[in-house]
Structures are given as C-alpha cells and as structure tokens.
mmCIF file of C-alpha atoms (C1' of nucleotides) and ligand atoms in Angstrom:
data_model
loop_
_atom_site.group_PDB
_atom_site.id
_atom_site.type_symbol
_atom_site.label_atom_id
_atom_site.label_comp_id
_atom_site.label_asym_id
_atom_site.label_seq_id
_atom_site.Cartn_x
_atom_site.Cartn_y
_atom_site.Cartn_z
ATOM 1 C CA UNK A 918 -3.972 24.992 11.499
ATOM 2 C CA UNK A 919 -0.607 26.786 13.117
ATOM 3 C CA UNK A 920 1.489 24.742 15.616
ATOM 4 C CA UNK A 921 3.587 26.916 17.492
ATOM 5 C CA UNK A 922 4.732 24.632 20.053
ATOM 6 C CA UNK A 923 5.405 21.074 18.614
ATOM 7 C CA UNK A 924 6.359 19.668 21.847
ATOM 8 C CA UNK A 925 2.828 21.000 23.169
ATOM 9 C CA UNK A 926 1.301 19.478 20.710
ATOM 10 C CA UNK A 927 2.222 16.210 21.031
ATOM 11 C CA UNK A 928 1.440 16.450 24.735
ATOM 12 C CA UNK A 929 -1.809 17.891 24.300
ATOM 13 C CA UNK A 930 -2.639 14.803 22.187
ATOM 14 C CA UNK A 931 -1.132 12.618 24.415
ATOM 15 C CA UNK A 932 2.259 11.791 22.907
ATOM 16 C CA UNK A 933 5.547 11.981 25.062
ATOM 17 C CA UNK A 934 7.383 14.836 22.905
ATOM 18 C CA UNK A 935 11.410 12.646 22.137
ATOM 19 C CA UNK A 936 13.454 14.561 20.114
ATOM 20 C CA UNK A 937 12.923 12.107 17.596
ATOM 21 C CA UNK A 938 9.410 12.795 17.701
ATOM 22 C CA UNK A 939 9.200 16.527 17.585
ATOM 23 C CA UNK A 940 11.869 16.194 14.539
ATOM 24 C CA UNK A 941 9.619 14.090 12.785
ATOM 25 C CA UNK A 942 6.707 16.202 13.334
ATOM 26 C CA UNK A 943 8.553 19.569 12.970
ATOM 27 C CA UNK A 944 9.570 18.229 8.876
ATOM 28 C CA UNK A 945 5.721 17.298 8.179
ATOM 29 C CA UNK A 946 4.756 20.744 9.244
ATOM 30 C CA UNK A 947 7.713 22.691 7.007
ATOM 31 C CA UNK A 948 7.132 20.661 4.105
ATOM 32 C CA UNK A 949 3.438 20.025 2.700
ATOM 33 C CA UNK A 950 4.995 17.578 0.395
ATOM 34 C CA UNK A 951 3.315 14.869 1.720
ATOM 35 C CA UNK A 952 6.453 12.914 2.343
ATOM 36 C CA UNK A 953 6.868 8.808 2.871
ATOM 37 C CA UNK A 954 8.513 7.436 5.369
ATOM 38 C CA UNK A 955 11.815 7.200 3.331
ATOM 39 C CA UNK A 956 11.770 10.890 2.193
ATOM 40 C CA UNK A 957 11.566 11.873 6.249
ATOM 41 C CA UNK A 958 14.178 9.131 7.027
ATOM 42 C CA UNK A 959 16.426 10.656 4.028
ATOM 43 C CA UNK A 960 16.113 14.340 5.314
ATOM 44 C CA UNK A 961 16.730 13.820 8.720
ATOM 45 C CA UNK A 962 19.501 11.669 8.983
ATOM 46 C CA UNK A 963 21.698 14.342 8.279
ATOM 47 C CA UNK A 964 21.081 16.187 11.270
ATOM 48 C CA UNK A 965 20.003 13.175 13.096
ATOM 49 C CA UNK A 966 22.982 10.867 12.224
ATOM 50 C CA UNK A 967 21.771 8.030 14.614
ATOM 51 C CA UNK A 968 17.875 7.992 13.471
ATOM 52 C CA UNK A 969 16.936 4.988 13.000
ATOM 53 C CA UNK A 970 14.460 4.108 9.615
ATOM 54 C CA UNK A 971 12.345 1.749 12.722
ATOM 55 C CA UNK A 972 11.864 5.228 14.479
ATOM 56 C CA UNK A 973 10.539 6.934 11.751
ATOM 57 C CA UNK A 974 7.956 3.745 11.364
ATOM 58 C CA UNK A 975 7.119 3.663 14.532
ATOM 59 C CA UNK A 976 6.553 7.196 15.299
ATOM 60 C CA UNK A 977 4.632 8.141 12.011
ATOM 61 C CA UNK A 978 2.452 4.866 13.557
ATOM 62 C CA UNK A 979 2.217 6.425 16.103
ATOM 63 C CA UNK A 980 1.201 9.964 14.580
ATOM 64 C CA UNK A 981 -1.656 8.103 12.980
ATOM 65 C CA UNK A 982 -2.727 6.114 15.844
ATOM 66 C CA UNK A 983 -3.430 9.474 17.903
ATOM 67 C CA UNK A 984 -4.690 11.059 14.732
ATOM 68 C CA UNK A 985 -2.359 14.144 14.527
ATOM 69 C CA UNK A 986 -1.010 13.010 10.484
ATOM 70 C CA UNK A 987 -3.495 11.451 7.789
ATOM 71 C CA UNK A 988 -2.040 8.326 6.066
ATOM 72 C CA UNK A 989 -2.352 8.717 2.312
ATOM 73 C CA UNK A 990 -2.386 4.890 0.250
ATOM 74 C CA UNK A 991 -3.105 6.508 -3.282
ATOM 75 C CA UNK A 992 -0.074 4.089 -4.224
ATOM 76 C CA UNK A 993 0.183 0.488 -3.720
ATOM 77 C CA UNK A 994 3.862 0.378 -2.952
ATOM 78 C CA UNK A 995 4.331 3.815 -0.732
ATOM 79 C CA UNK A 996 2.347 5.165 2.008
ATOM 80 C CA UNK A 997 2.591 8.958 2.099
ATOM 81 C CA UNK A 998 2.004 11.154 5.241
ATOM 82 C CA UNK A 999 0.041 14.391 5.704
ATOM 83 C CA UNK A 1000 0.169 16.606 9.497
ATOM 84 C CA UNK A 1001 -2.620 18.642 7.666
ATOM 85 C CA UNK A 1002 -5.924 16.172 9.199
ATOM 86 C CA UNK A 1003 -8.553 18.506 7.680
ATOM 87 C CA UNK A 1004 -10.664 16.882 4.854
ATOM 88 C CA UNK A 1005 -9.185 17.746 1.536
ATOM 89 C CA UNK A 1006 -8.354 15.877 -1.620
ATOM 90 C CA UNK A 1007 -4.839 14.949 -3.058
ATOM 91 C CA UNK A 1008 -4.076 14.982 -7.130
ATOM 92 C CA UNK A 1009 -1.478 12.552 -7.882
ATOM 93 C CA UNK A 1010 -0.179 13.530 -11.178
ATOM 94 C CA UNK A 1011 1.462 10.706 -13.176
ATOM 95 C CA UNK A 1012 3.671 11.879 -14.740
ATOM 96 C CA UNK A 1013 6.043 13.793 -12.289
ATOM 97 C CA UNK A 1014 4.571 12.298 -9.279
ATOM 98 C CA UNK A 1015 3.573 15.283 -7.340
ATOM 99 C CA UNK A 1016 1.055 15.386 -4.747
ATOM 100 C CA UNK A 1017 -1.184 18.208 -4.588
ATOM 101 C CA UNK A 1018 -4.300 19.238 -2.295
ATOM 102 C CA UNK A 1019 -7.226 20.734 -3.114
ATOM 103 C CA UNK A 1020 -10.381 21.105 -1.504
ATOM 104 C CA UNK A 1021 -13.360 18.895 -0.618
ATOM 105 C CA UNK A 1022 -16.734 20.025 0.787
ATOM 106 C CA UNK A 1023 -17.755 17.112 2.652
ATOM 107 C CA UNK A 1024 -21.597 17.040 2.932
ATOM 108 C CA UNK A 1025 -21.794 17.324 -1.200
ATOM 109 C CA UNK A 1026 -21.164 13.614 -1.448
ATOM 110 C CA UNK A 1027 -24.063 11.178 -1.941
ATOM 111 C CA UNK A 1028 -23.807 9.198 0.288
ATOM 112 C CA UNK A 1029 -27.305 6.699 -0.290
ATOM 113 C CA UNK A 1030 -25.982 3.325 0.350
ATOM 114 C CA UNK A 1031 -24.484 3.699 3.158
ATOM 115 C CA UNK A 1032 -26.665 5.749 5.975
ATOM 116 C CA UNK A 1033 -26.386 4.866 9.354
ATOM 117 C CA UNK A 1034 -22.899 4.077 8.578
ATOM 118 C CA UNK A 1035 -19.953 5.753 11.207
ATOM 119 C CA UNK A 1036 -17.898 7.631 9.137
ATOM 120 C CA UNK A 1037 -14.143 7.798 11.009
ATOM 121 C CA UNK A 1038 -12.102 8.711 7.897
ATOM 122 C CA UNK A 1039 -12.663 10.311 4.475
ATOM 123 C CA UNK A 1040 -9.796 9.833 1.436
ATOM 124 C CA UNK A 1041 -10.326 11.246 -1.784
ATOM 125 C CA UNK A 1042 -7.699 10.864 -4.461
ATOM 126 C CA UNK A 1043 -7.337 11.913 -8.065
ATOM 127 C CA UNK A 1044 -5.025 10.773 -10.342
ATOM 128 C CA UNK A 1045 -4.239 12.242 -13.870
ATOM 129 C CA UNK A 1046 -2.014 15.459 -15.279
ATOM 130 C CA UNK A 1047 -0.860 18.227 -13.304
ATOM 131 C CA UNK A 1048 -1.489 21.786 -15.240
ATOM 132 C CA UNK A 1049 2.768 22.041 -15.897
ATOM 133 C CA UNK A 1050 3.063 18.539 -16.516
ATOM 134 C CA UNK A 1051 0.297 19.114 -19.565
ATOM 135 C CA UNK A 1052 1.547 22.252 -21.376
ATOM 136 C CA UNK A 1053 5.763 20.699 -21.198
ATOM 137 C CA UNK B 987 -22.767 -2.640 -16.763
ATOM 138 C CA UNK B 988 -24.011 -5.891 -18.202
ATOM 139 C CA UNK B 989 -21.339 -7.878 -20.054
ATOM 140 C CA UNK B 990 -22.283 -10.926 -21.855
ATOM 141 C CA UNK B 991 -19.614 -12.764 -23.612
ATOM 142 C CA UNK B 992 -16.624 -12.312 -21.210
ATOM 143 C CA UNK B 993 -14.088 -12.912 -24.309
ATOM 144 C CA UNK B 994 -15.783 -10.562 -26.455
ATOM 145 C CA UNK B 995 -15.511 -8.037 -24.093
ATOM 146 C CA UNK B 996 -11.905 -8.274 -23.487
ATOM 147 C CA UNK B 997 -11.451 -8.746 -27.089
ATOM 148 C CA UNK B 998 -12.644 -5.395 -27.860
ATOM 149 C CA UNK B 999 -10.504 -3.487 -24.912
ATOM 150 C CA UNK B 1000 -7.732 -4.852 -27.025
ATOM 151 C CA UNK B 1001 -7.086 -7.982 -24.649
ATOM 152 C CA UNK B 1002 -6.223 -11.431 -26.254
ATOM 153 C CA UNK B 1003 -8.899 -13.901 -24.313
ATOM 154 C CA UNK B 1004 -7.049 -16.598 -22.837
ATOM 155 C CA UNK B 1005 -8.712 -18.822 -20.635
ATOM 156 C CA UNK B 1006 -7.255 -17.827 -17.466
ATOM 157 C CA UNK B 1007 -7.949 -14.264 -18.673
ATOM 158 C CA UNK B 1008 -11.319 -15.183 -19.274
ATOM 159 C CA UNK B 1009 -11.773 -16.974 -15.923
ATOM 160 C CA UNK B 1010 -10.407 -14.365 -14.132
ATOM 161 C CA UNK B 1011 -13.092 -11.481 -15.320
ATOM 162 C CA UNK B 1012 -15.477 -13.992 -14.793
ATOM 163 C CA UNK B 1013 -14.662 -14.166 -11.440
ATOM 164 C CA UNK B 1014 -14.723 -10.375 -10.818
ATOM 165 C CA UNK B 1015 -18.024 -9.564 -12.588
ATOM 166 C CA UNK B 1016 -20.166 -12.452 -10.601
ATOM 167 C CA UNK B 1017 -18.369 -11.866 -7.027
ATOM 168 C CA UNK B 1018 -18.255 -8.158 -6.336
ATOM 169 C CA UNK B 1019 -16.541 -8.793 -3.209
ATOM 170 C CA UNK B 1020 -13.575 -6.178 -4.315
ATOM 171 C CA UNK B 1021 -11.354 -9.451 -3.931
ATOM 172 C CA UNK B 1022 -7.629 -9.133 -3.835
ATOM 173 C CA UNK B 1023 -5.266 -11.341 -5.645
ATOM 174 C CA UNK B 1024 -4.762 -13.667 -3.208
ATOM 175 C CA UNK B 1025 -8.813 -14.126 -3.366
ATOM 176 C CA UNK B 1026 -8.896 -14.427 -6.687
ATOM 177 C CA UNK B 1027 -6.155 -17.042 -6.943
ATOM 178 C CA UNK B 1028 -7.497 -18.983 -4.083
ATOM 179 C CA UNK B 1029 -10.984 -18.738 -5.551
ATOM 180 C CA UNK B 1030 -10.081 -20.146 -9.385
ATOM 181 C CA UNK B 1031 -7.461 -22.684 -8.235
ATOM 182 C CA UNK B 1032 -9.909 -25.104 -7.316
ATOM 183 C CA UNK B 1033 -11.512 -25.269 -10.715
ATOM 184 C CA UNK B 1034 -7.685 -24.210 -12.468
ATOM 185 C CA UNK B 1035 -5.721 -26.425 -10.552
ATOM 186 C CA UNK B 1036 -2.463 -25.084 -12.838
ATOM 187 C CA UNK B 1037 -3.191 -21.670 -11.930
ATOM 188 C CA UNK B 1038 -0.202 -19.692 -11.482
ATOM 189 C CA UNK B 1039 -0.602 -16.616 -8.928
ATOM 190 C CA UNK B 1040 2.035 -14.690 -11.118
ATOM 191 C CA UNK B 1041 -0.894 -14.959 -13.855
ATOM 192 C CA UNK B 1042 -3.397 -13.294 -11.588
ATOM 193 C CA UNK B 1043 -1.061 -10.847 -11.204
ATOM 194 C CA UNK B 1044 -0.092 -10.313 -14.653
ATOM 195 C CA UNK B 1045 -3.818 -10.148 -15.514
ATOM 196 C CA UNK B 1046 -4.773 -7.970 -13.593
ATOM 197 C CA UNK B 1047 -2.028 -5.782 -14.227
ATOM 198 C CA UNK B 1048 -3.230 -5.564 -17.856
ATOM 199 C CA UNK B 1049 -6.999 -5.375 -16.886
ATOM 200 C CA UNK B 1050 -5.831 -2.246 -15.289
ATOM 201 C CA UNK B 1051 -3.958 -0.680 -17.953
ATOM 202 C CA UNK B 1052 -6.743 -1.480 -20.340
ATOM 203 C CA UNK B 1053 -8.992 0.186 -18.102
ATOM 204 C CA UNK B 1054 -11.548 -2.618 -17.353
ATOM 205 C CA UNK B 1055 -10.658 -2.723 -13.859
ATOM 206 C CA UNK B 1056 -10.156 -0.521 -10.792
ATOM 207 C CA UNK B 1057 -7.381 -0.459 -8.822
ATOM 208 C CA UNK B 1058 -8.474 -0.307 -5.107
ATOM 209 C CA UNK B 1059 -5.809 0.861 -2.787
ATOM 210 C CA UNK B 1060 -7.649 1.584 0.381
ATOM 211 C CA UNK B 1061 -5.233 -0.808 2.584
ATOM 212 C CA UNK B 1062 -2.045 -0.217 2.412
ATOM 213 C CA UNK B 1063 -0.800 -3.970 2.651
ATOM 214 C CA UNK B 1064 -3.203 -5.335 -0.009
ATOM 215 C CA UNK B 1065 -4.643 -4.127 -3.022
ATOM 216 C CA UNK B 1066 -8.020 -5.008 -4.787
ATOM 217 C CA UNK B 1067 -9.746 -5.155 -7.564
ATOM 218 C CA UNK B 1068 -13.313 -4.109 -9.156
ATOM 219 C CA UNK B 1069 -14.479 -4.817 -12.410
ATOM 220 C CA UNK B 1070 -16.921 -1.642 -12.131
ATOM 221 C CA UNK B 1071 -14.760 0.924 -12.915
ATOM 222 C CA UNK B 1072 -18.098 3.536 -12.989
ATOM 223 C CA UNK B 1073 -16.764 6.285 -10.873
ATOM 224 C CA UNK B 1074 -18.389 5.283 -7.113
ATOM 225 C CA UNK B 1075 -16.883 4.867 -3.582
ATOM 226 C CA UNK B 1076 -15.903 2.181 -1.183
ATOM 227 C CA UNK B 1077 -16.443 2.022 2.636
ATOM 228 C CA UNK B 1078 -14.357 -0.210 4.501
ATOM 229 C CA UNK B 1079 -15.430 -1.406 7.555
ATOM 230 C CA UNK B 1080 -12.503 -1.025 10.112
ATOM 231 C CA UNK B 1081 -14.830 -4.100 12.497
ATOM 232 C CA UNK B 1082 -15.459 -6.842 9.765
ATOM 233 C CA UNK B 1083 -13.266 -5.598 7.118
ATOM 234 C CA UNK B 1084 -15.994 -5.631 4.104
ATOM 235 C CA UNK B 1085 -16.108 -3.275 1.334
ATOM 236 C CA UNK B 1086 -19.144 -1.573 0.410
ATOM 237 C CA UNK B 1087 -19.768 0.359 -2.762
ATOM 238 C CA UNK B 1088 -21.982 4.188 -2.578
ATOM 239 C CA UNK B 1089 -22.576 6.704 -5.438
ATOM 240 C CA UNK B 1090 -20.236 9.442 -5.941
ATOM 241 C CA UNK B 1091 -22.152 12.842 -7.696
ATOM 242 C CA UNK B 1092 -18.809 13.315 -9.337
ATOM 243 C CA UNK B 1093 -20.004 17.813 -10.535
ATOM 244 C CA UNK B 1094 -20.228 17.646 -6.393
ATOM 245 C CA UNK B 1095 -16.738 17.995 -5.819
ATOM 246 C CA UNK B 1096 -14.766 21.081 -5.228
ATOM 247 C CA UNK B 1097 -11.725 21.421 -7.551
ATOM 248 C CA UNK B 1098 -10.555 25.093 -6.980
ATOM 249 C CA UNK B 1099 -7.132 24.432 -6.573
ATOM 250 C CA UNK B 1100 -6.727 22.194 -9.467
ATOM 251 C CA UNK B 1101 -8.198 23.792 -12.280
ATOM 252 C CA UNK B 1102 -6.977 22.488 -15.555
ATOM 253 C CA UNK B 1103 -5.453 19.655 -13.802
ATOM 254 C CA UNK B 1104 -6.496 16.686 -16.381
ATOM 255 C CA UNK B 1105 -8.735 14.056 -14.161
ATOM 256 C CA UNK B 1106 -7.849 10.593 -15.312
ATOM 257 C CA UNK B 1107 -9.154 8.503 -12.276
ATOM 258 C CA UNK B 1108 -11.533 9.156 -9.278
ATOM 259 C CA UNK B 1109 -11.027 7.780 -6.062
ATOM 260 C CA UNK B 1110 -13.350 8.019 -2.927
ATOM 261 C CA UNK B 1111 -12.697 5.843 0.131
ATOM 262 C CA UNK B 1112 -14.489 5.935 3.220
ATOM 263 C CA UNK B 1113 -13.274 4.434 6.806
ATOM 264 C CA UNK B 1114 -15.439 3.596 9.590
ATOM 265 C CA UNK B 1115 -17.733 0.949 10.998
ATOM 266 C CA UNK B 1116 -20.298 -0.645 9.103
ATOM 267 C CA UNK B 1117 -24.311 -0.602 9.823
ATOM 268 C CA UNK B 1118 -24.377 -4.090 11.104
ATOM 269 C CA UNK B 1119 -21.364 -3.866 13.291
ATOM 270 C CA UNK B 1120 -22.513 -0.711 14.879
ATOM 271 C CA UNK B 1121 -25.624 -2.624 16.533
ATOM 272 C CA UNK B 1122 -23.222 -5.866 17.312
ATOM 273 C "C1'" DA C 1153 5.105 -29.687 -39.937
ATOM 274 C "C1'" DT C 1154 8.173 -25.881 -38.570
ATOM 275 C "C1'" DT C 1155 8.937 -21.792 -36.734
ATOM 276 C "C1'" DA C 1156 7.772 -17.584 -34.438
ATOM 277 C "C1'" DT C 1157 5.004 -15.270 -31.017
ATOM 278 C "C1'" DT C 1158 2.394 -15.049 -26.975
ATOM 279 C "C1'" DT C 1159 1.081 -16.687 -22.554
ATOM 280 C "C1'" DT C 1160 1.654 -19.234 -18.440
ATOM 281 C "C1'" DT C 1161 4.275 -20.974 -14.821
ATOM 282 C "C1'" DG C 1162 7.197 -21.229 -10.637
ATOM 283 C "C1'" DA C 1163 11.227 -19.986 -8.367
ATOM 284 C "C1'" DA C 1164 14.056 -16.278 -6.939
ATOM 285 C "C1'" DA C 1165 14.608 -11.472 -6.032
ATOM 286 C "C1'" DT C 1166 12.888 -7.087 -4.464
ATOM 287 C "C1'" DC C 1167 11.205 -3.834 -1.351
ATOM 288 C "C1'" DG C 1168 8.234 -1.642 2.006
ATOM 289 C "C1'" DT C 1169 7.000 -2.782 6.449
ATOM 290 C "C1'" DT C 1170 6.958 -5.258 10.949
ATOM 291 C "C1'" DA C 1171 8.821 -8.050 14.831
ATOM 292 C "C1'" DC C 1172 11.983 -8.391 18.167
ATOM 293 C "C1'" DA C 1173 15.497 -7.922 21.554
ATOM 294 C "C1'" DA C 1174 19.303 -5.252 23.094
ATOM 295 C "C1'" DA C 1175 21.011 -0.595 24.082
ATOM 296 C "C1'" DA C 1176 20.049 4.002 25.384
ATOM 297 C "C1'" DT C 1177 17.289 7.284 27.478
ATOM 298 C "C1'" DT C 1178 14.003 9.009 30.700
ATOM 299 C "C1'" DA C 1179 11.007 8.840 34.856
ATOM 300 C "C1'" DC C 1180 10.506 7.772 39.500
ATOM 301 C "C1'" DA C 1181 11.584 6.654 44.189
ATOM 302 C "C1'" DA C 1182 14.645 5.701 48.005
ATOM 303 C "C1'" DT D 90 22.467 11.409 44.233
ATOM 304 C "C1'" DT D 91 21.678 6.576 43.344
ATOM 305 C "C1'" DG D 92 19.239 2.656 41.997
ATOM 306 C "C1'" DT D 93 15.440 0.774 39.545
ATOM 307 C "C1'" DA D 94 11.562 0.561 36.530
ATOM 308 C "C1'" DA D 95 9.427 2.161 32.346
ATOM 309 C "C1'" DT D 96 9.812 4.101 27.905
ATOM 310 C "C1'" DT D 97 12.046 4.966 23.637
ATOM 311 C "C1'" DT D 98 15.400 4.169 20.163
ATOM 312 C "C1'" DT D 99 18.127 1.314 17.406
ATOM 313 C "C1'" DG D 100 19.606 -2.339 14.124
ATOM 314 C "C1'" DT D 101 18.972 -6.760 12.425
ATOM 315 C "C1'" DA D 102 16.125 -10.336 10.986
ATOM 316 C "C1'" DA D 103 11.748 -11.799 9.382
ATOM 317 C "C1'" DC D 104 7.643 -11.115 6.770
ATOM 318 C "C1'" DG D 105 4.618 -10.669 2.886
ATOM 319 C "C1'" DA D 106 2.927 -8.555 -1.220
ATOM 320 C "C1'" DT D 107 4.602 -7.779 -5.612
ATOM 321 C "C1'" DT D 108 7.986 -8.085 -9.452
ATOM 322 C "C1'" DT D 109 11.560 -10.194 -12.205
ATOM 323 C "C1'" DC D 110 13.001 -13.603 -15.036
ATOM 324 C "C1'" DA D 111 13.761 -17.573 -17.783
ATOM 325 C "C1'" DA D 112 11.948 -21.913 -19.036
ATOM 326 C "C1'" DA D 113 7.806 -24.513 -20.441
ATOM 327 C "C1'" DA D 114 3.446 -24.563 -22.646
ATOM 328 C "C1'" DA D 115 0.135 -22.921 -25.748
ATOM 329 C "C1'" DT D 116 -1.170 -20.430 -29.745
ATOM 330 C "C1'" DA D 117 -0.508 -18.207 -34.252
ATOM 331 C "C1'" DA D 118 1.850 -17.733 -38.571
ATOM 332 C "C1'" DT D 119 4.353 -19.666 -42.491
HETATM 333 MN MN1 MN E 1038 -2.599 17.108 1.907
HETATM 334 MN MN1 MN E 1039 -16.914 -1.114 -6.085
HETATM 335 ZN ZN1 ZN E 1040 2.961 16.776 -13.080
HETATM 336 ZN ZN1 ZN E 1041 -18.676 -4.184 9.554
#
DNA sequence: ATTATTTTTGAAATCGTTACAAAATTACAA
DNA sequence: TTGTAATTTTGTAACGATTTCAAAAATAAT
C-alpha cells in the first residue's frame, strides 16, 4: 500500500493527525523493520527531543485500536509493530533476531474446528534460521 | 499423543523427574486449557501446598527448551503453555477469552520469500469471536 | 555418614507497560 | 482577539509478569 499523505491518512481513519502522530507513523512506513516501541522512542527522540516514551505507547495504541499498524507478540517480553495490515507471515530468526515477512495465502489454511467462527485477526509466525545466519 | 508414565516421558527428553516436574506435565496433558503460569500454580497449590511459582516457571522454562511444550504468545501480557507441541493453531476469543485449538496443513503455506530459511517452530494464531459468543 | 550436586523456594530486582494528573496544545465560541 | 473547553502530550509513579539470586531442601555420589 503507498501513503502519500500521512496526515490524510490518519484523518481518513479517523485519527487527529499531532505531529507526534504523523512522526510516529511516518518511521513505521520508512522502515519495514518492524520496530518496538523502544526502537521508535530511540529514533525519534533525536529530532523530537521532548517525545515522551507514554506518547509513543499511547499512540501505537492507538494505531492498533483504529487498525492502521498490526501488533506482532512473537516474543513474550517485546511487542513489535507493523503499518503493513495485509496478511503476511513474519520469520523470527534466532539467532540475529531479525524479523522478516513473507507471504501467506489465507484461504489454504484448514480451518475444520473452528467454522462459524469470526475471524478479526490472522498472526502467523515462524521461528528458526535466517538463510545468512545459516551459511556464517 | 498418548503419554503414559509422565516420568518416563520426561526422562527420555533428557529431564530429571522431580515431583513438581512430574505434577506439572500432569497438569498440562489432562487440562488442555492452554493455562498460563499463574493457572498452573494456582491449580497444583492446592494439592502442593509448598509449591513455589518460581518452580512453575523454571519448569516450564525447561519443558520448553526440551521441546515438550509450546510456548503460546498470543497475548502480549501473559504467556501459555501446551503440552501438544504437534504443529496446530489457536483461536482466541476476543468475548470470553478461551483458546481453541484447529489443524494447520503445514505444505499449505506460502514460503517464497524465505526459501532456505531453516523452520524451527510454527506458529498460527487466530483473533476473533468464538461460535458461542457470536449467538450470545 | 559425609560430601557434592541438583532442585526448590521465596524475596528482591528487573523491565515492559499502564495509570494518572499536570502541563501544553488545539479547537471553539463570544 | 480573547476566554474557555476539549484534546494531546508529558513525566512520574504504579503495576504485573518474569527473572535473578542465594539460601534451604532434597537427591545422588563417595
Ligand atoms: Mn511485516
Ligand atoms: Mn493447542
Ligand atoms: Zn539471522
Ligand atoms: Zn467466546
């Protein structure tokens, strides 16, 4: 999906576009790297010297609330973020702890037990060795 | 999978059978609630009245290395356990909170962008609402 | 029996996240 | 503009799940 206008964005999905916000949303857009809330709070704060860690909270929250960022739990002890909402996977490798996507085609799960069940969210994780991570 | 002598089995995935160990898979292979720790603690403390929750954790920290449990980590705020670790989903219910299991055709999945990645562990969640709390 | 090793226990520390109230900003109306 | 209400941001404190750690207990080895 392209963004062009941020601020539009956020209106169109009924968020009131702060600075804060549109910064916040603006880094998950330039960098796919599926950041936690720390990594955002880290790489803004240097242009945004008064950000506040609570903002960052609060607006990724937010971002999930209105559905414009998937929240990614494949770790117990840091929640990861994701402004790309399409269905797709995400690798964890465990060695150098990158994050990659890859794709999913949803109606080729078997889905038996559970029919007649409302589906609102789909999260599919793999966890294991990257390709680089195996040849080094 | 059917496992009859609980310290057999943890014998032979290399796991020295204490009694809380013992107890503990116990507990997981007759309720397959997906309980968390504090379940589990809450469940055996009755019958264990010395039961220390550090030991649940510590047991189930080694259950997981030694591969005879799965680590669920659909909430972000609480992580659970299931002592099938055949590769199959979980649905959580976003209305009553339960966890249901569903089969998982695992040659159904679409892995273009990580070829030669090396798979270790398979995780499929699902969010939504549940059959009976649709019709409540 | 003595000693060494492993396991359990409970209290304290850690750390990601949330609650909360004050300060700052923005929206609205007079 | 100016005043006022509503919203957002901020920072600190609180919370809660998990980990750390050292002592106590249990088990294994000598
Ligand atoms: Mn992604
Ligand atoms: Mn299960
Ligand atoms: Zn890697
Ligand atoms: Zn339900």
């Amino acid at each position: 999906m392209e963004i062009e206008n941020v601020a539009e964005y956020l209106k169109n999905n009924g968020i009131k576009p702060s600075y804060q916000r549109v910064r916040v949303f603006e880094y998950l857009i330039k960098n796919k790297n599926h950041p936690s809330v720390n990594m955002v709070f880290k790489a803004l704060l240097g242009e945004i010297p008064t950000l506040s860690k609570t903002t960052v909270y609060n607006t990724l929250k937010l971002f999930a609330e209105k559905n414009i960022v998937m929240v990614i739990n494949i770790e117990d002890n840091e929640t990861r973020y994701d402004a790309d909402t399409s269905v797709h996977g995400h690798f964890k490798c465990e060695k150098c702890g990158e994050l990659f996507d890859f794709g999913v085609n949803e109606n080729e799960l078997n889905f038996d037990k559970i029919e007649n069940f409302q589906i609102n969210q789909t999260h599919i994780y793999l966890k294991g060795i990257c390709k680089n991570c195996k040849t080094n």
